[in-house]
PDB file of C-alpha atoms in Angstrom:
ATOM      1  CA  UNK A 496       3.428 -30.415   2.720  1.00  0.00           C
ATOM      2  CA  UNK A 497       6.882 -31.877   1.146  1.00  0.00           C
ATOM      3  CA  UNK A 498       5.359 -35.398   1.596  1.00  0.00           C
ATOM      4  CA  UNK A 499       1.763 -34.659  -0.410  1.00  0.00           C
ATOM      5  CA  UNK A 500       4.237 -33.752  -3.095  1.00  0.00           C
ATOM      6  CA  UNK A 501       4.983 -37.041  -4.548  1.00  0.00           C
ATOM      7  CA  UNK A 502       8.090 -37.661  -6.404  1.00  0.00           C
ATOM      8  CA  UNK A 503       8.594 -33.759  -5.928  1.00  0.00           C
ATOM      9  CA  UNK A 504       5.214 -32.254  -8.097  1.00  0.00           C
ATOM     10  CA  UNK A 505       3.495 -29.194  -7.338  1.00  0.00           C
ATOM     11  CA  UNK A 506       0.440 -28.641  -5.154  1.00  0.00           C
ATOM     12  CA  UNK A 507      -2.064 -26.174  -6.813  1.00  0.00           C
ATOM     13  CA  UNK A 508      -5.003 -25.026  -4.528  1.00  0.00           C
ATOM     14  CA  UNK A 509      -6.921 -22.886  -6.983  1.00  0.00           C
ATOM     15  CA  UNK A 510      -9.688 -20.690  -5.120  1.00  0.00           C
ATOM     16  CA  UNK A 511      -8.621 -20.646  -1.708  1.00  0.00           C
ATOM     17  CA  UNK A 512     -10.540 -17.073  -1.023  1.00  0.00           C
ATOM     18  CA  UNK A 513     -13.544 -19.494  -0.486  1.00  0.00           C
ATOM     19  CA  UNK A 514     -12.154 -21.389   2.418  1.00  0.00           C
ATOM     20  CA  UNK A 515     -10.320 -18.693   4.613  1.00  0.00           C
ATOM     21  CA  UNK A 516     -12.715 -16.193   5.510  1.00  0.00           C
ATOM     22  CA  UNK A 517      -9.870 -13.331   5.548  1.00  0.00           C
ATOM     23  CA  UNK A 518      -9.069 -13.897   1.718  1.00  0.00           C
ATOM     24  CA  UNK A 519     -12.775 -13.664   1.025  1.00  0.00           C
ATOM     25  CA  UNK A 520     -13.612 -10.462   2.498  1.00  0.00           C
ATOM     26  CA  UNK A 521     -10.135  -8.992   0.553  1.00  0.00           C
ATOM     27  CA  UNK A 522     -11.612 -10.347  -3.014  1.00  0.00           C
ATOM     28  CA  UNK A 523     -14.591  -8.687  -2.283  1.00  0.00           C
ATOM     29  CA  UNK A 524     -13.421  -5.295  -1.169  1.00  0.00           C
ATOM     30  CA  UNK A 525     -11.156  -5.800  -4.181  1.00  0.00           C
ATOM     31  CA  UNK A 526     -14.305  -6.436  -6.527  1.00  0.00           C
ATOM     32  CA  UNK A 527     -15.957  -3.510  -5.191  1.00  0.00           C
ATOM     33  CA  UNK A 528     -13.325  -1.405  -5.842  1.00  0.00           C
ATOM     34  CA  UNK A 529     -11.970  -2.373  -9.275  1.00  0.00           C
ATOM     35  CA  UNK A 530     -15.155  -4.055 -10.567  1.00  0.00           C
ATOM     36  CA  UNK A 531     -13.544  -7.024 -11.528  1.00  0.00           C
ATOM     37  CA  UNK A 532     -13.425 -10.462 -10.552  1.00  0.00           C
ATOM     38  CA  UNK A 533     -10.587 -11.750  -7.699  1.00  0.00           C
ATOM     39  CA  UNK A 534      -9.164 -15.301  -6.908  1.00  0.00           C
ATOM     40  CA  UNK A 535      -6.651 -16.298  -4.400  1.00  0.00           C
ATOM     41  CA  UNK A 536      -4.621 -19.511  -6.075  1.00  0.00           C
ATOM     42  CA  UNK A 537      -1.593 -21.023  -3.874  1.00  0.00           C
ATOM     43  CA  UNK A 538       1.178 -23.275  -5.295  1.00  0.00           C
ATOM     44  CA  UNK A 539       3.479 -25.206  -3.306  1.00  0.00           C
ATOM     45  CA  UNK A 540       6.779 -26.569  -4.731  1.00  0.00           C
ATOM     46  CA  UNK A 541       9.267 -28.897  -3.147  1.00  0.00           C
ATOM     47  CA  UNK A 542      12.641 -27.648  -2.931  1.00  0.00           C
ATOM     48  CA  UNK A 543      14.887 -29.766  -5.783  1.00  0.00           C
ATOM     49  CA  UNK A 544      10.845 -30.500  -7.245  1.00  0.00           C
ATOM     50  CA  UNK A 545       9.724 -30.542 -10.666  1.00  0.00           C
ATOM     51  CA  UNK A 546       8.977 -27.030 -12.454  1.00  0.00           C
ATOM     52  CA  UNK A 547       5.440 -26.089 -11.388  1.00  0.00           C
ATOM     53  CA  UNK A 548       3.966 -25.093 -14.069  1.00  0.00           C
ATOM     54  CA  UNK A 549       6.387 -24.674 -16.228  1.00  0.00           C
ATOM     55  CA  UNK A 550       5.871 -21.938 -18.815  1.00  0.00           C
ATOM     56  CA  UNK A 551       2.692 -21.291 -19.683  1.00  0.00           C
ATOM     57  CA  UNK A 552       0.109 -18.234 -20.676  1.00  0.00           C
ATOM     58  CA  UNK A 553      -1.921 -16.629 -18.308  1.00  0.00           C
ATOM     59  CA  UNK A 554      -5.318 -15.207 -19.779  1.00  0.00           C
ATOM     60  CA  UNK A 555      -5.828 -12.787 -17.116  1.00  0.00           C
ATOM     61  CA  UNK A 556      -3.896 -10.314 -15.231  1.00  0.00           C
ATOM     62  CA  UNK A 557      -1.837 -11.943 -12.912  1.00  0.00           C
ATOM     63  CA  UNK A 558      -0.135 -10.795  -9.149  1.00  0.00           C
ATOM     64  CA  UNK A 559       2.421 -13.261  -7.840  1.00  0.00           C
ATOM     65  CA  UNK A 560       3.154 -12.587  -4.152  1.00  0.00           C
ATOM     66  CA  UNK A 561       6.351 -15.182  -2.823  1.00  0.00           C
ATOM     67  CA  UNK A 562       6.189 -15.988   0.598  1.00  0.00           C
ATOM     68  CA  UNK A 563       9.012 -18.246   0.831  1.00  0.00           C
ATOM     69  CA  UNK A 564      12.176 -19.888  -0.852  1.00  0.00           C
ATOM     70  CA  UNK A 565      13.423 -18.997  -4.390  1.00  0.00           C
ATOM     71  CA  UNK A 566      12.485 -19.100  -7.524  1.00  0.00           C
ATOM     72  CA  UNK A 567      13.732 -18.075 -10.981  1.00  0.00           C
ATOM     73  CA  UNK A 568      10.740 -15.749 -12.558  1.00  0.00           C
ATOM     74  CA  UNK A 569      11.035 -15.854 -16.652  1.00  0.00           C
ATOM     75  CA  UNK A 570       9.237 -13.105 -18.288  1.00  0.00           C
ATOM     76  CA  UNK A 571       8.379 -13.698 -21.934  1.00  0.00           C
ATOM     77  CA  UNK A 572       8.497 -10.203 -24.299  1.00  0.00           C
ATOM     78  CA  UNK A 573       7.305 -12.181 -26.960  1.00  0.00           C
ATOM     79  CA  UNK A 574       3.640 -12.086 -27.480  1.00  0.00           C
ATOM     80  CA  UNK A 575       1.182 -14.287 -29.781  1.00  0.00           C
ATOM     81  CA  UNK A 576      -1.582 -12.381 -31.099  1.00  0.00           C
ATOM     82  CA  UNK A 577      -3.455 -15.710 -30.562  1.00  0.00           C
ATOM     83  CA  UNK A 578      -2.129 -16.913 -27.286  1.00  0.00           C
ATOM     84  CA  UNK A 579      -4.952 -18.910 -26.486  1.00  0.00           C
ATOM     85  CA  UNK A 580      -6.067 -20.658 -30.089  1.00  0.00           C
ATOM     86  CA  UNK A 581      -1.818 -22.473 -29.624  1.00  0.00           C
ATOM     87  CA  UNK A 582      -2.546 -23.859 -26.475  1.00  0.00           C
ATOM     88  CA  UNK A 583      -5.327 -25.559 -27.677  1.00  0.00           C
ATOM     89  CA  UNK A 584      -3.138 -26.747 -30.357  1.00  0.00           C
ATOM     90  CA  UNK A 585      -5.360 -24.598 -33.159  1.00  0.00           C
ATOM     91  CA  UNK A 586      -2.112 -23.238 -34.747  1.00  0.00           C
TER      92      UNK A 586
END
């Protein structure tokens, strides 16, 4: 995987539920249960890489499962009341 990562950037498979049969029968058991839309994302970040995506707002609720290495998590406690409208650059 290190070598995909060219001059040490992040790999972002966005979806993956639709590929591995396993993570597709958990999103749907999960959408029958909740009633609410599931995705499987993976990121994959060379040790000594660039930040992946450095910090940034997520528009939906978000569960971050690490599987291996280390990483520093940064919680912001600062909110926008119009999170979205400033990354568009609407300010």
């Amino acid at each position: 995987m290190s070598e995909l990562c060219g001059n040490g950037r992040t790999l972002i498979f966005n979806g993956i539920h639709r590929y591995h049969q396993g993570l597709g029968s958990t999103t749907l058991g999960l959408f029958q249960e909740v009633g609410e839309s599931i995705s499987f994302n993976a990121y994959f970040s060379p040790a000594g890489g660039n930040l992946g995506l450095g910090s940034h707002y997520d528009p939906q609720e978000v569960c971050i499962l690490q599987i291996a290495g280390e990483k520093e998590w940064r919680i912001a406690h600062e909110r926008s009341e119009y999170p979205i409208d400033k990354l568009k650059g609407d300010e």
